[in-house]
XYZ file of C-alpha atoms in Angstrom:
103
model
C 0.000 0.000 0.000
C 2.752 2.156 0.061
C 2.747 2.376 -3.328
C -0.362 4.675 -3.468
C 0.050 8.261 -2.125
C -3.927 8.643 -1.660
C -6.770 6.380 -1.327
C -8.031 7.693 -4.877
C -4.610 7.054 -6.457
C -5.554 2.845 -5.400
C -9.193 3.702 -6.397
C -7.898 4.512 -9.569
C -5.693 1.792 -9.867
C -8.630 -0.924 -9.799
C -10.744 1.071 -11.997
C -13.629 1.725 -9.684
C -13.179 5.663 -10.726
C -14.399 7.416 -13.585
C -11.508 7.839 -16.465
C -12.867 11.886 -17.943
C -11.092 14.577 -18.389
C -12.757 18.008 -18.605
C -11.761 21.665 -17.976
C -14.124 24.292 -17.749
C -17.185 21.670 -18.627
C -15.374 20.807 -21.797
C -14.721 17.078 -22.393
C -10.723 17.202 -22.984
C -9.858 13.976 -24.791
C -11.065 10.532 -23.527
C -8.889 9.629 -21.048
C -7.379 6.672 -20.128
C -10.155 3.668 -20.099
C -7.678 1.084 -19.404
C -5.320 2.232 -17.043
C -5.011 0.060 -13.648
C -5.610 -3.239 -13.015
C -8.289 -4.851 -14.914
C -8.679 -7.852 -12.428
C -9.256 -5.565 -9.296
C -12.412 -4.213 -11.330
C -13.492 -7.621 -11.772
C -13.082 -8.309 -8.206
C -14.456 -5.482 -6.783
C -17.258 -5.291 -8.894
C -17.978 -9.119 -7.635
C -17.431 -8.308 -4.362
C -19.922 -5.474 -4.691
C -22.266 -7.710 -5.781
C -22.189 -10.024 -2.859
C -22.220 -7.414 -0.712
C -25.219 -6.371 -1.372
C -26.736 -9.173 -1.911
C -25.677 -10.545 1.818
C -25.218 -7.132 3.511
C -28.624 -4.812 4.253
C -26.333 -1.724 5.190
C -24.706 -2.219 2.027
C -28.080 -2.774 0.423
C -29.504 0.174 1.604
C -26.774 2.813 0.550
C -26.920 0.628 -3.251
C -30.594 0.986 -3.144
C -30.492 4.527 -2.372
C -27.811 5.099 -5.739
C -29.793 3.028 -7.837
C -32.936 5.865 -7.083
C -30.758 8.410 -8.666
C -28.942 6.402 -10.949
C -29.660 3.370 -12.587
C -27.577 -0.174 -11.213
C -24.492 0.134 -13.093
C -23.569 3.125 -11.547
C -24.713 1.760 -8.368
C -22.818 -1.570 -7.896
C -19.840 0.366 -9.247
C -20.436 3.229 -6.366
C -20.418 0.052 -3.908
C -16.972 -1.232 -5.385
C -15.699 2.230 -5.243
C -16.351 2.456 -1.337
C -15.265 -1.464 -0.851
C -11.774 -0.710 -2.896
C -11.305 2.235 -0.478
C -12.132 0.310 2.743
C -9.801 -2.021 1.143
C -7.189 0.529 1.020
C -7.203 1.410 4.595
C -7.496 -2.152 5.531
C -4.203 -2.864 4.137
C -2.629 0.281 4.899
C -3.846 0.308 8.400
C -3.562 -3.691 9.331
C -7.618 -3.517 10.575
C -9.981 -5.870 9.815
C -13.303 -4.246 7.780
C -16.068 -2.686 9.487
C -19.322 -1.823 7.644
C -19.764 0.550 9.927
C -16.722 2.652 9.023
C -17.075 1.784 4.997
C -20.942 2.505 4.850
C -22.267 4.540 8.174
């Protein structure tokens, strides 16, 4: 984990982040799709699913995303907050607490 300055450089990294670039509201270019770690999307992304399938905290906060979004954007909001909790799991040496990740 030392590796990663920030917990949105490892966010990155796995791909649970948006790639756009824009500057005053202007798309600049279109980024870099396939930069990081295609595998720790997978993963996450699977993990996201489980989560909320298992999980009614986790539920609740995808349930709420999907109201303003539709379910892609949801599950991938719930991998973005698991790859962070993973982050400081790691970097910290703590096991994970929903409370923390989704309270």
């Amino acid at each position: 984990m030392h590796r990663f300055k920030k917990v949105g450089h490892f966010a990155s990294y796995c791909r649970c982040v948006a790639s756009t670039r824009e500057s005053n509201g202007k798309k600049k270019g279109e980024g870099n799709k396939k930069a990081g770690n295609k595998y720790l999307s997978w993963v996450f992304s699977e993990a996201a699913h489980f989560a909320v399938r298992y999980d009614a905290r986790i539920k609740a906060f995808y349930e709420r995303k999907r109201q303003k979004r539709n379910g892609i954007v949801a599950i991938r909001a719930v991998a973005h907050k698991l790859a962070r909790a993973v982050y400081y799991m790691l970097k910290e040496q703590i096991p994970f607490d929903v409370n923390r990740a989704f309270g």
